[in-house]
Short mmCIF file of C-alpha atoms in Angstrom, two decimals:
data_model
loop_
_atom_site.label_atom_id
_atom_site.label_comp_id
_atom_site.label_asym_id
_atom_site.label_seq_id
_atom_site.Cartn_x
_atom_site.Cartn_y
_atom_site.Cartn_z
CA MET O 103 91.84 97.57 84.58
CA ARG O 104 88.14 97.37 84.62
CA TRP O 105 86.14 99.78 87.04
CA TRP O 106 84.71 96.79 88.83
CA THR O 107 88.07 95.66 89.73
CA ALA O 108 89.76 98.86 90.74
CA CYS O 109 86.04 99.51 93.12
CA TRP O 110 87.44 96.40 94.89
CA LEU O 111 91.14 97.66 95.07
CA SER O 112 90.03 101.09 96.25
CA ALA O 113 87.79 99.60 98.90
CA ALA O 114 90.93 97.20 99.93
CA SER O 115 93.40 99.84 99.90
CA GLY O 116 91.89 102.89 101.19
CA TRP O 117 92.63 104.66 97.72
CA PRO O 118 89.84 107.67 97.28
CA THR O 119 87.70 108.09 93.89
CA ALA O 120 86.85 111.22 92.29
CA ASP O 121 85.09 113.72 94.74
CA SER O 122 85.82 111.65 97.79
CA GLN O 123 87.88 111.73 101.01
CA ARG O 124 90.73 109.30 101.46
CA PRO O 125 88.87 107.24 104.21
CA GLY O 126 92.19 106.76 106.57
CA PRO O 127 94.85 104.25 106.46
CA SER O 128 94.25 100.72 105.06
CA LEU O 129 92.90 97.61 106.85
CA LEU O 130 94.97 95.29 104.84
CA SER O 131 99.09 95.40 104.36
CA LEU O 132 98.38 96.63 100.85
CA THR O 133 99.56 99.99 98.97
CA ALA O 134 98.38 101.71 96.27
CA PHE O 135 99.39 105.10 94.21
CA ALA O 136 96.55 106.00 91.67
CA SER O 137 97.59 108.29 88.85
CA ARG O 138 94.88 109.24 86.06
CA ASP O 139 95.52 106.24 84.03
CA MET O 140 97.07 103.39 86.67
CA ILE O 141 97.27 101.90 89.63
CA VAL O 142 100.11 100.59 91.28
CA VAL O 143 99.80 97.62 93.99
CA GLN O 144 101.82 96.07 96.06
CA PRO O 145 100.46 92.15 96.77
CA LEU O 146 99.32 91.44 100.16
CA PRO O 147 101.09 89.05 102.54
CA ARG O 148 101.26 85.44 101.84
CA ILE O 149 99.76 84.72 105.36
CA MET O 150 96.97 86.20 104.61
CA LYS O 151 94.10 83.54 103.94
CA PRO O 152 92.12 84.48 100.41
CA ASN O 153 88.64 83.99 102.86
CA LEU O 154 90.09 86.48 104.96
CA VAL O 155 90.56 89.11 101.36
CA TYR O 156 87.37 87.90 100.15
CA ARG O 157 85.60 89.42 103.91
CA THR O 158 88.05 92.38 103.99
CA ALA O 159 87.42 93.61 100.57
CA LYS O 160 83.59 92.79 101.02
CA ALA O 161 82.90 94.80 104.04
CA LEU O 162 85.59 98.18 102.79
CA ALA O 163 83.12 97.91 99.37
CA ARG O 164 79.92 98.23 101.36
CA LEU O 165 81.54 100.90 103.69
CA PHE O 166 82.31 102.54 100.20
CA TYR O 167 79.16 102.30 98.77
CA THR O 168 77.28 103.30 101.83
CA LEU O 169 79.65 106.66 102.42
CA TYR O 170 80.00 107.59 98.99
CA GLY O 171 76.62 105.83 97.16
CA ARG O 172 74.10 106.09 99.49
CA TRP O 173 72.94 102.94 99.27
CA GLU O 174 69.83 100.39 100.05
CA ILE O 175 69.42 96.86 100.15
CA ALA O 176 66.12 95.11 99.59
CA GLY O 177 65.16 91.73 100.19
CA ALA O 178 68.54 90.13 100.63
CA GLN O 179 67.07 87.80 103.62
CA ARG O 180 65.07 85.90 100.14
CA ILE O 181 68.44 84.62 99.33
CA PRO O 182 69.09 81.29 101.54
CA ALA O 183 71.38 81.07 104.12
CA ASP O 184 73.32 77.85 102.42
CA GLY O 185 72.89 75.43 100.15
CA PRO O 186 73.57 76.08 96.19
CA VAL O 187 71.83 79.39 94.85
CA ILE O 188 72.14 81.55 91.73
CA VAL O 189 71.90 84.90 91.99
CA CYS O 190 70.79 86.87 88.62
CA PRO O 191 71.09 90.90 88.60
CA ASN O 192 70.70 93.13 85.38
CA HIS O 193 73.69 94.38 84.20
CA ILE O 194 74.38 98.32 83.74
CA SER O 195 77.71 99.04 84.62
CA TYR O 196 81.25 97.99 85.61
CA LEU O 197 80.13 98.79 89.28
CA ASP O 198 77.52 96.03 89.27
CA PRO O 199 79.62 92.70 90.38
CA PRO O 200 81.35 94.11 93.64
CA LEU O 201 77.59 96.25 94.62
CA VAL O 202 75.76 92.94 94.55
CA GLY O 203 78.46 90.81 96.17
CA ALA O 204 78.61 93.39 98.97
CA ALA O 205 75.17 93.16 99.64
CA ILE O 206 74.73 89.72 99.35
CA PRO O 207 75.01 88.29 102.99
CA ARG O 208 77.40 85.12 102.16
CA GLU O 209 80.33 84.46 100.19
CA CYS O 210 79.90 84.23 96.59
CA ARG O 211 81.26 83.34 93.21
CA PHE O 212 81.06 85.23 90.39
CA MET O 213 81.81 84.43 86.61
CA ALA O 214 83.86 87.32 84.93
CA ARG O 215 85.49 87.43 81.72
CA HIS O 216 88.69 86.15 81.36
CA ASP O 217 90.79 89.15 80.29
CA LEU O 218 90.29 90.49 83.54
CA TRP O 219 93.22 88.06 84.55
CA LYS O 220 95.97 90.41 83.28
CA GLY O 221 99.49 90.72 85.30
CA SER O 222 100.40 88.89 88.24
CA PHE O 223 98.47 90.66 90.73
CA MET O 224 95.39 90.31 89.23
CA ARG O 225 96.20 86.45 88.29
CA TRP O 226 96.71 86.92 92.52
CA LEU O 227 93.39 88.85 93.49
CA MET O 228 90.62 87.41 91.59
CA PRO O 229 90.24 83.90 93.13
CA ARG O 230 90.59 85.33 96.35
CA ILE O 231 87.60 87.68 95.69
CA GLY O 232 85.33 85.05 94.69
CA ALA O 233 85.55 85.62 90.80
CA TYR O 234 86.61 82.90 88.49
CA ALA O 235 87.18 83.35 84.23
CA VAL O 236 84.84 82.78 81.68
CA ARG O 237 85.39 83.05 77.51
CA ARG O 238 82.74 85.29 75.95
CA GLY O 239 81.29 85.10 72.76
CA GLN O 240 82.24 81.15 72.57
CA PRO O 241 80.78 77.79 74.66
CA ASP O 242 82.98 77.59 77.48
CA ARG O 243 83.01 73.92 78.99
CA ALA O 244 85.39 74.72 81.29
CA ALA O 245 83.23 77.75 83.17
CA LEU O 246 80.22 75.43 82.68
CA ARG O 247 82.04 72.65 85.27
CA GLN O 248 83.20 75.54 87.25
CA THR O 249 79.95 76.68 87.68
CA LEU O 250 78.46 73.64 88.49
CA GLU O 251 80.86 72.34 90.89
CA TYR O 252 80.71 75.47 93.19
CA LEU O 253 76.94 74.75 93.18
CA LYS O 254 77.37 70.98 93.75
CA GLN O 255 79.57 72.67 96.99
CA GLY O 256 76.51 74.80 97.92
CA TYR O 257 77.97 78.19 97.07
CA CYS O 258 75.98 81.01 96.19
CA VAL O 259 77.21 82.14 92.65
CA VAL O 260 76.44 85.03 90.83
CA ILE O 261 75.84 85.11 87.08
CA PHE O 262 74.88 88.27 85.01
CA PRO O 263 72.33 86.94 82.58
CA GLU O 264 72.44 89.23 80.07
CA GLY O 265 76.47 88.48 79.48
CA THR O 266 77.40 92.22 79.11
CA ARG O 267 76.53 95.64 79.94
CA SER O 268 73.34 97.41 78.79
CA ARG O 269 74.74 101.00 77.04
CA ASP O 270 71.29 102.21 77.90
CA GLY O 271 70.22 100.64 80.89
CA ARG O 272 67.61 99.01 79.63
CA LEU O 273 67.31 94.88 80.16
CA GLN O 274 68.56 92.87 77.53
CA PRO O 275 68.29 89.02 76.51
CA ALA O 276 69.49 86.82 78.55
CA GLU O 277 72.40 84.21 77.24
CA PRO O 278 71.12 80.75 76.73
CA GLY O 279 73.79 79.38 79.23
CA ILE O 280 72.34 80.31 82.32
CA ALA O 281 68.99 77.94 81.56
CA LEU O 282 71.40 74.98 81.17
CA ILE O 283 72.87 76.06 84.02
CA VAL O 284 69.53 75.92 86.01
CA GLN O 285 68.95 72.65 84.47
CA ARG O 286 71.80 71.00 85.60
CA SER O 287 72.30 72.63 88.86
CA GLY O 288 68.82 72.62 90.08
CA ALA O 289 69.67 75.08 92.23
CA PRO O 290 66.80 77.83 93.02
CA VAL O 291 67.46 81.54 91.19
CA VAL O 292 67.13 84.74 93.10
CA PRO O 293 66.56 87.24 90.63
CA ALA O 294 68.08 91.18 91.79
CA ALA O 295 67.47 94.33 89.93
CA VAL O 296 70.83 96.56 90.42
CA ILE O 297 69.98 100.26 90.34
CA GLY O 298 71.51 103.87 90.04
CA ALA O 299 74.89 101.78 88.94
CA ASP O 300 75.05 103.38 85.60
CA ARG O 301 74.53 106.58 87.09
CA MET O 302 77.39 106.49 89.64
CA LEU O 303 79.91 105.66 86.26
CA PRO O 304 77.99 106.30 83.29
CA PRO O 305 78.80 104.47 80.13
CA GLY O 306 82.11 105.77 78.68
CA SER O 307 82.70 107.77 81.43
CA ARG O 308 85.68 107.72 83.62
CA ARG O 309 84.49 109.55 86.49
CA LEU O 310 82.61 108.41 89.46
CA HIS O 311 79.65 110.44 90.84
CA ARG O 312 78.20 110.42 94.30
CA THR O 313 74.27 108.87 93.92
CA ARG O 314 71.78 106.72 95.47
CA LEU O 315 72.21 103.22 94.85
CA LYS O 316 69.54 100.51 95.37
CA VAL O 317 69.82 96.31 95.04
CA VAL O 318 66.54 94.49 95.07
CA PHE O 319 66.39 90.49 95.82
CA GLY O 320 63.18 88.59 94.23
CA ASP O 321 61.92 85.73 95.67
CA PRO O 322 63.86 82.36 94.64
CA LEU O 323 62.33 80.79 91.25
CA PHE O 324 62.82 77.01 91.04
CA PHE O 325 62.61 75.14 87.97
CA THR O 326 62.11 71.41 86.89
CA PRO O 327 65.33 69.95 85.36
CA ASP O 328 62.79 69.01 82.12
CA ALA O 329 61.46 72.70 81.92
CA PRO O 330 62.09 73.97 78.55
CA ARG O 331 65.28 76.31 78.50
CA GLN O 332 63.26 79.35 76.70
CA GLU O 333 60.90 79.19 79.88
CA VAL O 334 63.81 79.42 82.16
CA THR O 335 65.22 82.35 81.04
CA ALA O 336 62.12 84.24 80.20
CA GLY O 337 61.15 83.55 84.14
CA ILE O 338 64.64 84.87 85.08
CA MET O 339 64.22 88.20 82.55
CA ARG O 340 60.50 88.62 83.73
CA ALA O 341 61.21 88.45 87.60
CA ILE O 342 64.50 90.84 86.86
CA GLY O 343 62.34 93.31 85.25
CA ASP O 344 59.46 93.34 87.62
CA LEU O 345 61.72 94.10 90.32
CA LEU O 346 63.39 97.16 88.11
CA ALA O 347 59.86 98.25 87.31
CA HIS O 348 58.84 98.44 91.00
CA GLY O 349 62.33 98.82 92.80
#
């Protein structure tokens, strides 16, 4: 199980992480047994609607990061309150997706690696927390179509342009697909910087550490449909780098 998924589950179930105290009874009808290497979860009742699962998990994730990570959010007002928008953060930890999702003041959709859909519970959970699958390392037309459809419906879509985590915390080159999505959708792009998540969960570590966290959102970027893809990609990564440098 990946750590960002475990973080959502711990927030939703009240499961304690390292050095933390159990926050009390779960707000969801979900029970979990945690050992060093395993979490066994009993699914939520069918009556719980997907958007309620999302909102509850998000609220508990915010509580978790506030109490455990002492986090700070800056610039969230720069994210349009409605309409299509792409949020592009840097990627330094498995904790980034729930951290960014909890910081955004509207419901989001997340592009996530396809191998997270393992087991009946994960197949049930992933779409309910806004995730949809992408196959990395190859052109995934289905993921592209799904992304464009979500944007057409007016969603906020979170895409990590680097495609995978940075092992040393430095910003990596962007995958070329982000420019294609921006061009075809015409949606504004809000750059974002995640700071501290790699200290809370260092690469290769299985233990969470208390540390300060910060998520900074920049001003929306607008690109014309005929803008060169290299220019789109460079503009997004430059904006993320500026936020990291001054965040």
